[in-house]
Short mmCIF file of C-alpha atoms and ligand atoms in Angstrom, two decimals:
data_model
loop_
_atom_site.label_atom_id
_atom_site.label_comp_id
_atom_site.label_asym_id
_atom_site.label_seq_id
_atom_site.Cartn_x
_atom_site.Cartn_y
_atom_site.Cartn_z
CA MET A 1 0.00 0.00 0.00
CA LYS A 2 1.22 3.51 -0.80
CA LYS A 3 0.57 6.30 1.73
CA ARG A 4 1.56 9.93 1.95
CA ILE A 5 2.32 11.22 5.44
CA ALA A 6 2.68 14.89 6.39
CA VAL A 7 5.52 15.02 8.92
CA ILE A 8 5.67 18.02 11.25
CA PRO A 9 8.64 17.64 13.61
CA GLY A 10 8.07 21.06 15.28
CA ASP A 11 10.34 22.43 18.00
CA GLY A 12 12.53 21.27 20.89
CA ILE A 13 12.78 17.48 20.98
CA GLY A 14 10.21 17.27 18.13
CA PRO A 15 12.84 16.60 15.42
CA ASP A 16 14.72 14.10 17.69
CA ILE A 17 11.67 11.92 18.35
CA VAL A 18 9.99 12.22 14.94
CA ARG A 19 13.22 11.02 13.29
CA GLU A 20 12.92 7.77 15.28
CA ALA A 21 9.23 7.31 14.42
CA VAL A 22 10.07 7.71 10.72
CA LYS A 23 12.87 5.16 11.17
CA VAL A 24 10.30 2.72 12.54
CA LEU A 25 7.80 3.49 9.75
CA ASP A 26 10.54 2.86 7.18
CA LYS A 27 11.20 -0.53 8.76
CA VAL A 28 7.46 -1.34 8.65
CA ALA A 29 7.37 -0.34 4.98
CA LYS A 30 10.28 -2.65 4.24
CA ALA A 31 9.00 -5.59 6.29
CA TYR A 32 5.42 -5.42 5.00
CA SER A 33 5.97 -4.12 1.44
CA HIS A 34 4.38 -0.70 1.79
CA GLU A 35 5.53 2.65 0.49
CA PHE A 36 5.42 5.66 2.80
CA GLU A 37 6.13 9.03 1.27
CA TYR A 38 6.91 11.89 3.70
CA ASP A 39 6.10 15.55 3.21
CA TYR A 40 8.13 17.50 5.82
CA LEU A 41 6.41 20.68 7.03
CA LEU A 42 7.13 23.47 9.51
CA ALA A 43 4.68 24.42 12.27
CA GLY A 44 5.07 26.09 15.66
CA GLY A 45 8.10 28.14 16.67
CA CYS A 46 10.19 27.08 13.66
CA SER A 47 7.40 28.33 11.37
CA ILE A 48 7.33 31.66 13.22
CA ASP A 49 11.09 31.96 12.64
CA GLU A 50 10.78 31.08 8.95
CA TYR A 51 7.43 32.60 7.90
CA GLY A 52 6.39 34.89 10.77
CA VAL A 53 3.33 32.79 11.73
CA PRO A 54 2.92 29.48 13.63
CA LEU A 55 0.96 27.82 10.79
CA THR A 56 0.83 28.90 7.16
CA ASP A 57 -2.07 28.17 4.80
CA GLU A 58 0.33 26.21 2.64
CA THR A 59 1.33 23.94 5.53
CA LEU A 60 -2.32 23.28 6.34
CA ASP A 61 -3.12 22.61 2.66
CA ARG A 62 -0.26 20.17 2.31
CA ALA A 63 -1.26 18.41 5.54
CA LYS A 64 -4.80 18.12 4.12
CA LYS A 65 -3.49 16.55 0.92
CA ALA A 66 -1.67 13.80 2.82
CA ASP A 67 -3.32 10.60 4.10
CA SER A 68 -2.47 11.55 7.69
CA THR A 69 -0.14 13.72 9.77
CA LEU A 70 2.59 12.83 12.25
CA LEU A 71 3.54 15.63 14.63
CA GLY A 72 6.34 15.97 17.21
CA ALA A 73 5.69 18.92 19.53
CA VAL A 74 5.75 22.70 19.34
CA GLY A 75 6.80 25.59 21.56
CA GLY A 76 9.69 26.69 23.69
CA PRO A 77 11.04 29.61 25.74
CA LYS A 78 12.27 31.40 22.62
CA TRP A 79 8.66 32.20 21.66
CA ASP A 80 7.15 32.55 25.17
CA SER A 81 6.98 36.35 25.11
CA LEU A 82 4.95 36.49 21.87
CA PRO A 83 1.27 37.53 22.07
CA GLY A 84 -1.39 34.74 22.26
CA ALA A 85 -2.34 34.58 18.57
CA MET A 86 1.32 34.29 17.61
CA ARG A 87 2.25 31.52 20.06
CA PRO A 88 3.57 28.25 18.59
CA GLU A 89 0.69 26.30 20.26
CA LYS A 90 -1.71 28.13 17.92
CA ALA A 91 -0.41 25.82 15.21
CA LEU A 92 -1.96 22.83 17.00
CA LEU A 93 -5.38 24.47 17.26
CA GLY A 94 -5.12 25.58 13.62
CA LEU A 95 -4.27 22.06 12.49
CA ARG A 96 -6.99 20.41 14.60
CA SER A 97 -9.73 22.76 13.45
CA GLY A 98 -8.42 23.15 9.87
CA LEU A 99 -8.31 19.38 9.46
CA GLY A 100 -11.73 18.92 11.13
CA LEU A 101 -10.45 16.57 13.84
CA PHE A 102 -13.25 16.09 16.39
CA CYS A 103 -12.24 12.86 18.11
CA ASN A 104 -9.22 12.61 20.39
CA LEU A 105 -7.87 9.21 21.40
CA ARG A 106 -5.59 9.02 24.42
CA PRO A 107 -4.52 5.53 25.38
CA ALA A 108 -3.14 5.15 28.90
CA ILE A 109 -0.97 2.07 28.85
CA LEU A 110 1.12 0.88 31.76
CA TYR A 111 3.66 -1.74 30.73
CA LYS A 112 4.30 -4.27 33.44
CA GLU A 113 8.05 -3.67 33.04
CA LEU A 114 7.48 -0.03 34.10
CA ALA A 115 5.04 -0.75 36.92
CA ASP A 116 7.37 1.02 39.36
CA ALA A 117 6.62 4.35 37.62
CA CYS A 118 2.92 4.02 38.46
CA PRO A 119 1.89 6.11 41.46
CA LEU A 120 -0.78 3.52 42.40
CA ARG A 121 -0.16 0.43 44.54
CA SER A 122 0.70 -2.73 42.60
CA ASP A 123 -2.36 -4.56 43.96
CA ILE A 124 -4.52 -1.86 42.31
CA VAL A 125 -2.92 -1.94 38.85
CA GLY A 126 -2.21 -5.68 38.77
CA ASP A 127 -0.64 -6.79 35.53
CA GLY A 128 -0.52 -3.45 33.75
CA LEU A 129 -3.18 -1.16 32.32
CA ASP A 130 -4.67 -0.38 28.95
CA VAL A 131 -7.42 2.24 28.97
CA MET A 132 -8.48 4.29 25.94
CA VAL A 133 -10.00 7.72 26.56
CA VAL A 134 -12.08 8.97 23.61
CA ARG A 135 -12.62 12.70 24.02
CA GLU A 136 -14.89 14.96 21.96
CA LEU A 137 -12.60 17.74 20.77
CA THR A 138 -14.52 20.48 18.98
CA GLY A 139 -17.72 21.07 20.98
CA GLY A 140 -18.88 21.75 24.52
CA ILE A 141 -17.98 24.53 26.90
CA TYR A 142 -14.55 25.29 25.38
CA PHE A 143 -16.21 26.36 22.12
CA GLY A 144 -19.47 27.87 23.46
CA LYS A 145 -20.35 31.53 23.72
CA LYS A 146 -18.38 33.20 26.49
CA GLY A 147 -18.23 36.69 27.91
CA ARG A 148 -18.57 39.13 30.79
CA ILE A 149 -21.57 41.14 31.91
CA ASP A 150 -22.31 43.49 34.80
CA ASP A 151 -19.22 45.61 34.20
CA GLY A 152 -17.08 42.51 34.09
CA ASN A 153 -18.26 41.27 37.47
CA GLU A 154 -20.09 38.25 36.06
CA ALA A 155 -18.74 35.78 33.51
CA TYR A 156 -20.34 32.97 31.52
CA ASP A 157 -19.30 30.05 29.31
CA VAL A 158 -22.06 28.26 27.43
CA MET A 159 -21.95 24.50 27.07
CA SER A 160 -23.91 23.07 24.17
CA TYR A 161 -23.90 19.85 22.18
CA SER A 162 -25.95 18.74 19.20
CA LYS A 163 -27.20 15.20 18.74
CA GLY A 164 -25.05 14.92 15.60
CA GLU A 165 -21.87 15.84 17.47
CA ILE A 166 -22.59 13.22 20.14
CA ASP A 167 -23.62 10.56 17.64
CA ARG A 168 -20.35 10.77 15.64
CA ILE A 169 -18.05 10.57 18.68
CA ALA A 170 -20.10 7.73 20.18
CA ARG A 171 -19.78 5.76 16.93
CA LYS A 172 -15.99 6.22 17.02
CA ALA A 173 -15.91 4.90 20.59
CA PHE A 174 -17.99 1.82 19.76
CA GLU A 175 -15.91 1.07 16.65
CA ILE A 176 -12.72 1.30 18.73
CA ALA A 177 -14.15 -0.88 21.52
CA ARG A 178 -14.94 -3.52 18.89
CA ARG A 179 -11.23 -3.72 18.07
CA ARG A 180 -10.36 -3.92 21.78
CA ARG A 181 -12.14 -5.61 24.70
CA GLY A 182 -15.70 -4.63 23.69
CA LYS A 183 -16.60 -2.30 26.59
CA VAL A 184 -17.61 1.37 26.45
CA THR A 185 -18.06 3.53 29.55
CA SER A 186 -19.81 6.78 28.72
CA VAL A 187 -19.02 9.56 31.20
CA ASP A 188 -21.35 12.51 31.80
CA LYS A 189 -23.08 14.51 34.52
CA ALA A 190 -26.65 13.60 33.55
CA ASN A 191 -27.96 14.19 37.09
CA VAL A 192 -27.26 17.91 36.64
CA LEU A 193 -26.57 18.93 33.03
CA GLU A 194 -29.05 18.96 30.14
CA THR A 195 -26.22 18.46 27.61
CA SER A 196 -25.32 15.32 29.57
CA ARG A 197 -28.91 14.03 29.38
CA LEU A 198 -28.83 14.44 25.58
CA TRP A 199 -25.37 12.82 25.64
CA ARG A 200 -26.67 9.77 27.54
CA GLU A 201 -29.79 9.38 25.34
CA THR A 202 -27.77 9.65 22.13
CA VAL A 203 -25.02 7.26 23.23
CA LYS A 204 -27.70 4.72 24.22
CA ALA A 205 -29.37 5.05 20.80
CA VAL A 206 -26.01 4.54 19.04
CA SER A 207 -25.26 1.49 21.21
CA GLU A 208 -28.21 -0.30 19.60
CA ASP A 209 -26.14 -0.51 16.41
CA TYR A 210 -23.36 -2.22 18.38
CA PRO A 211 -25.03 -5.09 20.27
CA ASP A 212 -21.64 -6.82 20.63
CA VAL A 213 -20.27 -3.92 22.72
CA GLU A 214 -21.23 -3.50 26.37
CA LEU A 215 -22.25 0.03 27.39
CA SER A 216 -22.22 1.45 30.90
CA ASN A 217 -22.66 5.04 32.15
CA LEU A 218 -20.81 6.84 34.93
CA TYR A 219 -21.07 10.33 36.34
CA VAL A 220 -17.81 12.20 35.87
CA ASP A 221 -17.11 12.57 39.60
CA ASN A 222 -17.46 8.81 40.06
CA ALA A 223 -15.38 8.13 36.93
CA SER A 224 -12.47 10.21 38.22
CA MET A 225 -12.61 8.27 41.48
CA GLN A 226 -12.88 4.86 39.78
CA LEU A 227 -9.83 5.66 37.63
CA VAL A 228 -7.61 5.62 40.69
CA ARG A 229 -9.60 3.03 42.66
CA ASN A 230 -9.83 0.33 39.99
CA PRO A 231 -8.53 1.52 36.59
CA ALA A 232 -8.45 -1.99 35.13
CA GLN A 233 -12.27 -2.03 34.98
CA PHE A 234 -12.13 0.37 31.99
CA ASP A 235 -11.65 -0.46 28.32
CA VAL A 236 -12.91 2.56 26.33
CA ILE A 237 -14.08 5.74 28.08
CA VAL A 238 -16.06 8.17 25.88
CA THR A 239 -16.80 11.66 27.08
CA GLU A 240 -17.31 15.30 26.16
CA ASN A 241 -14.57 17.86 25.70
CA MET A 242 -13.92 19.27 29.20
CA PHE A 243 -14.50 16.01 31.10
CA GLY A 244 -12.21 14.29 28.57
CA ASP A 245 -9.52 16.91 29.02
CA ILE A 246 -9.42 16.22 32.74
CA LEU A 247 -9.93 12.44 32.69
CA SER A 248 -7.35 11.82 29.95
CA ASP A 249 -4.70 13.65 31.98
CA GLU A 250 -5.67 11.71 35.08
CA ALA A 251 -5.52 8.40 33.18
CA SER A 252 -2.14 9.21 31.64
CA MET A 253 -0.61 10.16 34.98
CA ILE A 254 -1.50 6.71 36.31
CA THR A 255 1.09 5.32 33.90
CA GLY A 256 3.72 7.65 35.34
CA SER A 257 5.79 8.15 32.18
CA ILE A 258 4.97 11.09 29.95
CA GLY A 259 7.49 9.99 27.32
CA MET A 260 5.53 6.79 26.64
CA LEU A 261 2.04 8.02 25.73
CA PRO A 262 0.76 8.53 22.19
CA SER A 263 -2.42 10.22 20.97
CA ALA A 264 -4.54 10.49 17.86
CA SER A 265 -7.04 13.07 16.64
CA LEU A 266 -9.50 11.75 14.09
CA ARG A 267 -12.45 12.73 11.93
CA THR A 268 -15.20 10.61 10.33
CA ASP A 269 -13.05 9.41 7.41
CA SER A 270 -9.74 7.67 7.99
CA TYR A 271 -7.60 10.84 8.25
CA GLY A 272 -5.86 11.46 11.55
CA MET A 273 -3.17 13.53 13.22
CA TYR A 274 -0.87 11.57 15.53
CA GLU A 275 1.37 13.03 18.22
CA PRO A 276 2.86 12.24 21.63
CA ILE A 277 0.98 13.76 24.58
CA HIS A 278 4.11 15.46 25.94
CA GLY A 279 5.45 18.85 24.90
CA SER A 280 8.67 19.93 23.20
CA ALA A 281 10.86 19.43 26.33
CA PRO A 282 13.28 22.26 25.45
CA ASP A 283 15.40 21.31 28.49
CA ILE A 284 16.62 18.17 26.70
CA ALA A 285 16.29 19.12 23.00
CA GLY A 286 19.03 17.96 20.65
CA GLN A 287 20.87 15.95 23.34
CA ASP A 288 19.86 12.45 22.20
CA VAL A 289 18.17 11.75 25.54
CA ALA A 290 14.45 12.20 24.76
CA ASN A 291 12.26 9.12 24.87
CA PRO A 292 10.96 8.48 21.33
CA ILE A 293 8.45 5.79 22.39
CA ALA A 294 5.37 8.07 22.63
CA THR A 295 5.97 9.21 19.05
CA ILE A 296 6.72 5.69 17.81
CA LEU A 297 3.47 4.48 19.42
CA SER A 298 1.68 7.44 17.79
CA ALA A 299 2.96 6.17 14.43
CA ALA A 300 1.58 2.72 15.38
CA MET A 301 -1.82 4.33 16.00
CA MET A 302 -1.60 5.90 12.55
CA LEU A 303 -1.05 2.47 11.03
CA ARG A 304 -4.03 1.09 12.96
CA TYR A 305 -6.59 3.88 12.70
CA SER A 306 -5.76 5.70 9.44
CA PHE A 307 -4.29 2.94 7.29
CA SER A 308 -6.15 -0.12 8.70
CA MET A 309 -2.80 -1.88 9.07
CA ALA A 310 -3.54 -3.78 12.26
CA ARG A 311 -0.78 -6.38 11.78
CA GLU A 312 1.80 -3.67 11.26
CA ALA A 313 0.57 -1.67 14.27
CA ASP A 314 0.74 -4.83 16.40
CA ALA A 315 4.29 -5.40 15.19
CA VAL A 316 5.38 -1.91 16.30
CA GLU A 317 3.68 -2.22 19.69
CA LYS A 318 5.23 -5.66 20.22
CA ALA A 319 8.66 -4.29 19.26
CA VAL A 320 8.29 -1.57 21.93
CA ALA A 321 7.20 -4.13 24.55
CA SER A 322 10.08 -6.42 23.57
CA ALA A 323 12.67 -3.62 23.87
CA LEU A 324 11.30 -2.80 27.33
CA SER A 325 11.25 -6.40 28.48
CA ASP A 326 14.86 -6.76 27.29
CA GLY A 327 15.65 -4.05 29.83
CA LEU A 328 16.26 -1.19 27.37
CA ARG A 329 15.43 2.21 28.82
CA THR A 330 15.83 5.85 27.90
CA LYS A 331 17.00 8.16 30.66
CA ASP A 332 13.49 9.25 31.76
CA ILE A 333 12.32 5.68 32.45
CA ALA A 334 15.60 4.21 33.72
CA SER A 335 15.71 3.30 37.39
CA GLU A 336 17.82 5.47 39.70
CA GLY A 337 21.45 4.94 38.64
CA GLY A 338 20.37 2.30 36.08
CA ALA A 339 21.74 1.99 32.53
CA TRP A 340 20.05 3.82 29.68
CA ILE A 341 20.42 4.36 25.95
CA GLY A 342 19.92 7.43 23.76
CA THR A 343 16.98 8.48 21.58
CA SER A 344 18.50 7.20 18.38
CA ALA A 345 19.67 3.88 19.88
CA MET A 346 16.15 3.26 21.25
CA GLY A 347 14.73 3.94 17.76
CA ASP A 348 17.25 1.46 16.29
CA GLU A 349 16.40 -1.21 18.88
CA ILE A 350 12.65 -0.88 18.25
CA ALA A 351 13.04 -0.82 14.45
CA ARG A 352 15.29 -3.89 14.64
CA ARG A 353 12.57 -5.83 16.50
CA ILE A 354 9.95 -5.29 13.80
CA VAL A 355 9.54 -8.45 11.79
P1 NAD R 1 6.91 18.96 28.37
O1 NAD R 1 5.99 17.81 28.17
O2 NAD R 1 7.62 19.45 27.17
O3 NAD R 1 8.01 18.58 29.46
C1 NAD R 1 7.69 18.24 30.81
C2 NAD R 1 8.84 17.42 31.41
O4 NAD R 1 8.83 16.11 30.84
C3 NAD R 1 10.24 17.99 31.09
O5 NAD R 1 11.09 17.77 32.18
C4 NAD R 1 10.72 17.19 29.91
O6 NAD R 1 12.12 17.08 29.82
C5 NAD R 1 10.05 15.84 30.16
N1 NAD R 1 9.72 15.15 28.90
C6 NAD R 1 8.71 15.45 28.05
N2 NAD R 1 8.73 14.62 26.99
C7 NAD R 1 9.78 13.79 27.18
C8 NAD R 1 10.33 12.72 26.43
N3 NAD R 1 9.81 12.33 25.25
N4 NAD R 1 11.42 12.09 26.91
C9 NAD R 1 11.94 12.43 28.09
N5 NAD R 1 11.48 13.44 28.84
C10 NAD R 1 10.40 14.11 28.39
O7 NAD R 1 6.03 20.12 29.04
P2 NAD R 1 6.44 21.63 29.40
O8 NAD R 1 7.84 21.65 29.92
O9 NAD R 1 5.33 22.13 30.22
O10 NAD R 1 6.39 22.41 28.01
C11 NAD R 1 7.53 22.66 27.20
C12 NAD R 1 7.06 23.31 25.90
O11 NAD R 1 6.23 22.42 25.18
C13 NAD R 1 6.21 24.58 26.14
O12 NAD R 1 6.57 25.53 25.18
C14 NAD R 1 4.80 24.10 25.96
O13 NAD R 1 3.94 25.13 25.53
C15 NAD R 1 4.99 23.06 24.86
N6 NAD R 1 3.94 22.03 24.81
C16 NAD R 1 3.64 21.56 23.57
C17 NAD R 1 2.71 20.54 23.44
C18 NAD R 1 2.45 20.00 22.05
O14 NAD R 1 3.16 20.35 21.13
N7 NAD R 1 1.46 19.15 21.90
C19 NAD R 1 2.10 19.99 24.57
C20 NAD R 1 2.47 20.47 25.84
C21 NAD R 1 3.40 21.50 25.95
#
């Protein structure tokens, strides 16, 4: 299969980690007879330096023309004093909205080899964790009408959702659960919020098209508690924008290693943008110490969700697990005083294990 991938390394460690993900994609292409063509684009601080803006129309257009986008991270102290609209992070918002990405996937995976990094007791996490948070990304309170009245002494943010917006994210969650352990937990606040009552009704209606997937509902306060009490009960969590923002951060912190977690932002067709959840880590940029695994696992998600290459995605994820179980660590996940290898060596070791 031939695929065109827009590659946006960005700033800080972005180029270091994206290089390793491309190395792994090249190995997949070779091992499974695919052809991946890369279109390298600038976004974030490096785009400000080159073009004066964090995201140009041309970059967005070229990203649109690709089959999917792989992104490193943007931002850094060099651009911190710029006004809001000119900040590197604006590139992310521009890409997400310009590409119409409404569904954010944040897997929280705890490998048993890294169980020590988990802040929860081992009897709570057991044999490792694998929870997928599916967050609605373009609706809800973050995008509602907002303002001040009464001479600025009262403020409001409107939360609204349409049935169509809920229906499309629910379908994504059920489709994903079908490829996993077949369980969806829908999280809302239906005892208080009208948007949540519409959310619950709509998710239930969608579930009728997926009789093979089990649906349960939780209020968001209970869900945040259950995530630390018994996280292994969850397979796929689907929720609206603000609840998803909070719960996905909570879920990822349970795994304890920011350099390990990938993410995907999707729309109704197969297009997606894939990126690690961490930032550009300017403190370690260009030193060959960043952990490339989050970006490599983001590339695996691209294979799975945009290119329907499940075998290939499995191969990448297995290669990561095998490198970890062979004791290979980057500095951030090495035990105190333990041995570690550099960014590029970790990329080599993972690529080498793809068969
Ligand atoms: P950060 O995620 O970049 O770094 C937090 C800490 O984690 C740092 O100590 C860093 O060294 C470490 N870290 C992060 N990723 C790592 C990796 N792959 N391997 C090893 N260690 C890693 O968050 P921050 O320091 O708050 O932000 C730095 C810059 O990144 C800021 O300009 C911020 O705006 C930007 N940022 C960008 C994104 C994005 O592009 N999606 C997300 C968050 C922050």
